[in-house]
XYZ file of C-alpha atoms in Angstrom:
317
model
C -65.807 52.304 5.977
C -68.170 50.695 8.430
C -67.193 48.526 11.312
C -67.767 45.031 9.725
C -66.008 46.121 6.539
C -62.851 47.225 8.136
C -62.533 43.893 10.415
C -62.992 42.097 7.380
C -60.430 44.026 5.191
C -58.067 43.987 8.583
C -58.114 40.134 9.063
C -57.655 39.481 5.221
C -54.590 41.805 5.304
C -53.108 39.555 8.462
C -54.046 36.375 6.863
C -52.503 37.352 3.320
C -49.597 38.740 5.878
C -49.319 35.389 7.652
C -49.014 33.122 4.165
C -46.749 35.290 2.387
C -44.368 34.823 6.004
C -45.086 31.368 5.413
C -44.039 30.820 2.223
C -41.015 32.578 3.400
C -39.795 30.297 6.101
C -40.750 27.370 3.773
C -38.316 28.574 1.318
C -35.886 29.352 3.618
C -36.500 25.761 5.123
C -35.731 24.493 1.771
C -32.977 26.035 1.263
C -31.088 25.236 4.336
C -32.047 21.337 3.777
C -30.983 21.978 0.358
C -27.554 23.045 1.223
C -27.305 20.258 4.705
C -27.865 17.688 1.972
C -24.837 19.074 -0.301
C -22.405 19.022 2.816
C -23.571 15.542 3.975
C -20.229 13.853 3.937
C -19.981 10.260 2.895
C -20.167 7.320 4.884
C -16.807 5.829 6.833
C -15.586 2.673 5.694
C -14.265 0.424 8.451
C -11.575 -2.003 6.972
C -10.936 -5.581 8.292
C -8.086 -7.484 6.916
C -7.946 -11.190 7.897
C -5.126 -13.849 8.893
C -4.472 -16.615 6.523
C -0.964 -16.869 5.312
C -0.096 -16.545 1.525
C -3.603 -16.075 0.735
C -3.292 -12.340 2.194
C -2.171 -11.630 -0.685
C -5.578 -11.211 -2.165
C -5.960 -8.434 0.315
C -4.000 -5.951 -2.067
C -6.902 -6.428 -5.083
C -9.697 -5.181 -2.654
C -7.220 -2.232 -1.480
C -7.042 -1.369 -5.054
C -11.280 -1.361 -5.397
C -10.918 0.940 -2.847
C -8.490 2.925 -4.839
C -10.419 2.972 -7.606
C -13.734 4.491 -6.187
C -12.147 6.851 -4.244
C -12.788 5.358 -0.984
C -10.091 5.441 2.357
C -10.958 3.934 5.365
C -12.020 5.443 8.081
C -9.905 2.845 10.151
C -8.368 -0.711 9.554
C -8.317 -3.780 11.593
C -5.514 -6.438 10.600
C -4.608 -10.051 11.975
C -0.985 -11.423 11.169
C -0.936 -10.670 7.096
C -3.983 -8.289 7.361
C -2.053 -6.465 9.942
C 0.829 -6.309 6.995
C -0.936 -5.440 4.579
C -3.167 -2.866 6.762
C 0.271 -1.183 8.021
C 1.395 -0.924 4.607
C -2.067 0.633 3.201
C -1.806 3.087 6.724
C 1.345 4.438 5.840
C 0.255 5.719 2.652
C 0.925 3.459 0.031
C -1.475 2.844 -2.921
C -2.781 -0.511 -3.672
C -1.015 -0.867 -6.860
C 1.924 0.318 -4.779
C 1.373 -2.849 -2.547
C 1.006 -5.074 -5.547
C 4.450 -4.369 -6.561
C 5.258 -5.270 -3.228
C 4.210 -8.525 -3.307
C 5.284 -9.163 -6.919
C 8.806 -9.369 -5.354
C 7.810 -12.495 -3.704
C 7.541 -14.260 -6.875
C 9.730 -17.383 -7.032
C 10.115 -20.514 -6.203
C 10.864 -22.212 -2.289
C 13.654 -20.474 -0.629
C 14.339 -17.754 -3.651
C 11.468 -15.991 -2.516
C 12.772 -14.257 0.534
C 16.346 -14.270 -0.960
C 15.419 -12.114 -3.880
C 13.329 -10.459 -0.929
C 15.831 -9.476 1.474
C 19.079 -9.619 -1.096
C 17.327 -7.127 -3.638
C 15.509 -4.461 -1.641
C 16.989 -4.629 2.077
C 20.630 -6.004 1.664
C 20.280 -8.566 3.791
C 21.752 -12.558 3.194
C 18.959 -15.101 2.663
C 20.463 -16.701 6.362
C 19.220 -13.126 8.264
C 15.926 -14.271 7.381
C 15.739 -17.859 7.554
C 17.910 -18.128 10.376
C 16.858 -21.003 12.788
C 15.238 -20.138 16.142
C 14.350 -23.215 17.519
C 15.865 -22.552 20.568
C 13.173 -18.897 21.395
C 10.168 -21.130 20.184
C 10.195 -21.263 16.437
C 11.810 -22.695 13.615
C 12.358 -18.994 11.599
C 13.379 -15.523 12.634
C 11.228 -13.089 11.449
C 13.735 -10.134 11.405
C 15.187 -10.062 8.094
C 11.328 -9.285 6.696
C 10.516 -6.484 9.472
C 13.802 -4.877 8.165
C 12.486 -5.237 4.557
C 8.907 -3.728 6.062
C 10.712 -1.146 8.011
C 11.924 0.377 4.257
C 8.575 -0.060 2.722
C 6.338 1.492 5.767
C 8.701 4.649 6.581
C 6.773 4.601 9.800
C 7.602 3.791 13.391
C 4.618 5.024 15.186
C 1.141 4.359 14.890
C 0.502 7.902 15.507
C 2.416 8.713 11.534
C -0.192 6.181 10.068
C -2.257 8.184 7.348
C -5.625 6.643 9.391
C -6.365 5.120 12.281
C -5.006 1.110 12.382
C -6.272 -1.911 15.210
C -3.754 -4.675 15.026
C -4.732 -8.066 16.832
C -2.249 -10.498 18.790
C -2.785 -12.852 20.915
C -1.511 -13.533 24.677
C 0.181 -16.484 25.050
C -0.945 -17.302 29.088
C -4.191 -14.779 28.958
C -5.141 -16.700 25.822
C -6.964 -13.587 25.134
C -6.985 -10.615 22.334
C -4.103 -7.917 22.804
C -5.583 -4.769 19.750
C -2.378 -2.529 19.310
C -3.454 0.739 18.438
C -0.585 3.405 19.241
C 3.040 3.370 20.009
C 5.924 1.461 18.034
C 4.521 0.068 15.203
C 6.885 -2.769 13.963
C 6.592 -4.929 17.399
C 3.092 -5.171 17.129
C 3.266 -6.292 13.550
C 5.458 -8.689 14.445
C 3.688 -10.224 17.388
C 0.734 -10.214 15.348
C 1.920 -12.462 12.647
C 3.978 -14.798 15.097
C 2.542 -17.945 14.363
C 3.074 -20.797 16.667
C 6.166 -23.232 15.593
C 7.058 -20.982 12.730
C 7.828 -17.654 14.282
C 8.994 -17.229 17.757
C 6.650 -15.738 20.365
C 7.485 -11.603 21.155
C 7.489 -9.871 24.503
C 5.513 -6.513 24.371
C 5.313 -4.530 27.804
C 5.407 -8.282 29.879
C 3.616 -10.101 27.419
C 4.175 -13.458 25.891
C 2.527 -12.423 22.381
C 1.211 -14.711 19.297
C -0.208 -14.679 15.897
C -3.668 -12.359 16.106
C -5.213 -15.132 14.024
C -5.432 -17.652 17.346
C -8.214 -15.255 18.997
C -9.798 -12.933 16.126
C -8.644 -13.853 12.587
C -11.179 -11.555 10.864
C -11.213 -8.696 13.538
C -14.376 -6.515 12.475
C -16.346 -6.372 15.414
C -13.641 -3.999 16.282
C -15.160 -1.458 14.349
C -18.919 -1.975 14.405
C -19.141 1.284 16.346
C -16.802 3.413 13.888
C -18.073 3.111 10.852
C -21.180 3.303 8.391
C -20.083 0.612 6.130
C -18.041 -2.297 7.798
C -16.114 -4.343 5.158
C -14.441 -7.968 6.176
C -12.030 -9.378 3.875
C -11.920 -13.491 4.885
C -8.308 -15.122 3.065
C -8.439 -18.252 5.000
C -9.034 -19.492 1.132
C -10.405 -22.863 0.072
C -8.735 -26.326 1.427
C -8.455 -28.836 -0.984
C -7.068 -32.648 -0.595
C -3.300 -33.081 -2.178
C -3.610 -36.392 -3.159
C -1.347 -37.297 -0.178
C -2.405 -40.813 2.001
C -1.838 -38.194 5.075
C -0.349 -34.745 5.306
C 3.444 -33.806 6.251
C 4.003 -32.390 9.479
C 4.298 -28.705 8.459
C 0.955 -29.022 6.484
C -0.756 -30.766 9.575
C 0.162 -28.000 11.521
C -0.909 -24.923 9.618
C -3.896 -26.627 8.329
C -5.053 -26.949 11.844
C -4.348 -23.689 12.538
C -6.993 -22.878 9.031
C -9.167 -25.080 10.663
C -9.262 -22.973 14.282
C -9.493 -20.054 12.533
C -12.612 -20.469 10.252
C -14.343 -22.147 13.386
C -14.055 -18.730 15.403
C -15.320 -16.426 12.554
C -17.904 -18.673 11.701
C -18.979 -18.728 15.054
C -18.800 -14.810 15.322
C -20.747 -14.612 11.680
C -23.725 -15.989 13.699
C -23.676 -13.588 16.703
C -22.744 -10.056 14.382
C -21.915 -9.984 10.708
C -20.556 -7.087 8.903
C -21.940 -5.324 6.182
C -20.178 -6.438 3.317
C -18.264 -10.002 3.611
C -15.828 -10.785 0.844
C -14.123 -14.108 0.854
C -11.567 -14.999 -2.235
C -12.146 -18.400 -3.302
C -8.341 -19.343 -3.672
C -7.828 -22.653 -3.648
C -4.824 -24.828 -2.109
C -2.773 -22.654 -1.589
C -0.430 -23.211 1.294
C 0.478 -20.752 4.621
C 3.883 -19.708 2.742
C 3.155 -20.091 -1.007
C 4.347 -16.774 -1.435
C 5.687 -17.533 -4.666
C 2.229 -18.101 -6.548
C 1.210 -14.359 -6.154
C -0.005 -14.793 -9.986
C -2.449 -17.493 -9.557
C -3.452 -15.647 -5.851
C -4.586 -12.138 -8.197
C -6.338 -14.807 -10.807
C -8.652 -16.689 -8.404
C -8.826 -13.537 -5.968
C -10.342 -10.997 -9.011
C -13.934 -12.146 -9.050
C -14.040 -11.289 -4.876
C -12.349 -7.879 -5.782
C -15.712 -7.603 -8.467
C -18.154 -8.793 -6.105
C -16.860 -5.606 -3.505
C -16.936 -3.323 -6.023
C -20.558 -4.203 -6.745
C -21.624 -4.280 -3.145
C -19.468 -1.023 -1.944
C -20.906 0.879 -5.278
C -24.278 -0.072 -3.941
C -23.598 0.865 -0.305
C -22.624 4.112 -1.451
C -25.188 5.590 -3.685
C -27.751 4.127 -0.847
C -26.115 6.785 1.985
């Protein structure tokens, strides 16, 4: 073989030698990507439960979407009932679970909380409506943390299934307090302390209120843990009585509503979260406990908008 002919022959071998390498590491390239894509894990949910009395209720139907797709939090933010019902879903308890819960409020006025605390925790009706007029509200709340003390089975943040943010509010600091380790009853209880019905509650030297005053739908606590933020809104839907001028007691929670839609609105225009669900429940009052029923009714088309939006989310990621 001549010079020219064996160059020739020599670079097609190296160039046939180089392609077939190639085609090698592009295989192998597609086979790693292959298997990276069937690890990918799927995308953390960050849960935020909002304040708004009775109407919290409507939190349990979106805890059962949740449920049903599979889906658990990553981490869950709660005001005053959303910190309830966010302690309750963090201790391990289903949805439906919760439901049942809240089917024991059924009733009427006062028979609520007796069948409450005289079925499940033993208590008498005056442990829990005891007056405390005299530490800054008109109710003590501790016959219903004993009743949530038998529910949760947890005294720590730190036995919580995931990760939970609950919000109060500092009486003199007038300022958010997010309680995310260490005794978890306290904190639940400062966070639904709501002015003139509950007393205020000392935590570590501070005066502590309802969560709701300073972040009553507390997602931007989560904007930096998790793919998918979802904000549940229960302030619900005001609607006129057909009173000349409201009682006292509505006057004052109403103006609470009132506070409390201003500052998410207001934070809706400076960061939003990726899926907003708000249950149009109508007229319902701060303790209308009792109408759990009609709550689930008007709640279950928000509970099918989530499910839309969440399915969506999650085929996208």
């Amino acid at each position: 073989m001549d010079e020219k002919n064996y160059l020739l022959s020599r670079r097609s071998f190296i160039s046939s030698l180089a392609l077939t390498a190639g085609g090698l590491g592009l295989g192998r390239l597609a086979v790693v990507k292959k298997a990276s894509a069937a690890v990918k894990e799927s995308p953390s949910i960050g849960l935020a439960l909002g304040s708004g009395g009775a109407t919290g209720i409507a939190h349990v139907l979106m805890l059962e979407v949740l449920d049903e797709l599979g889906v658990k939090p990553s981490v869950v933010a709660g005001s005053s009932i959303g910190a309830v019902v966010g302690a309750l879903y963090a201790s391990g308890l289903s949805g439906r679970e919760i439901r049942d819960i809240a089917d024991e409020f059924a009733g009427s006025g006062f028979d609520v909380f007796k069948k409450l605390v005289v079925g499940d925790a033993g208590l008498k009706i005056t442990d829990l409506v005891k007056l405390a007029i005299d530490e800054g509200g008109l109710l003590d709340s501790e016959g219903f943390l004993d009743f949530l003390k038998r529910k949760i089975k947890c005294f720590t943040f730190e036995e919580l299934t995931f990760p939970l943010k609950i919000v109060a509010a500092d009486y003199w600091s007038r300022g958010a307090v997010v309680f995310e380790s260490g005794e978890l009853i306290p904190a639940i209880n400062a966070s639904m302390a709501v002015p003139g019905l509950f007393p205020p509650v000392q935590i570590g030297g501070r005066l502590l209120v309802d969560g709701g005053m300073v972040n009553p739908l507390p997602y931007d606590l989560m904007v930096d843990e998790g793919d998918i933020v979802v904000a549940v809104d229960v302030s619900g839907i005001s609607v006129p009585d057909g009173k000349d001028e409201p009682d006292p007691a509505d006057s004052l929670f109403n103006s609470f509503q009132i506070m409390r839609e201003s500052i998410t609105r207001e934070k809706m225009r400076c960061l939003k979260p990726d899926i907003y669900v708000k249950p149009n429940v109508e007229g319902v009052r701060m303790l209308h406990f009792h109408r759990v029923k009609e709550i689930f009714e008007e709640a279950s088309p928000a509970a099918d908008f989530l499910r839309e939006r969440l399915e969506r989310r999650l085929e996208m990621s």
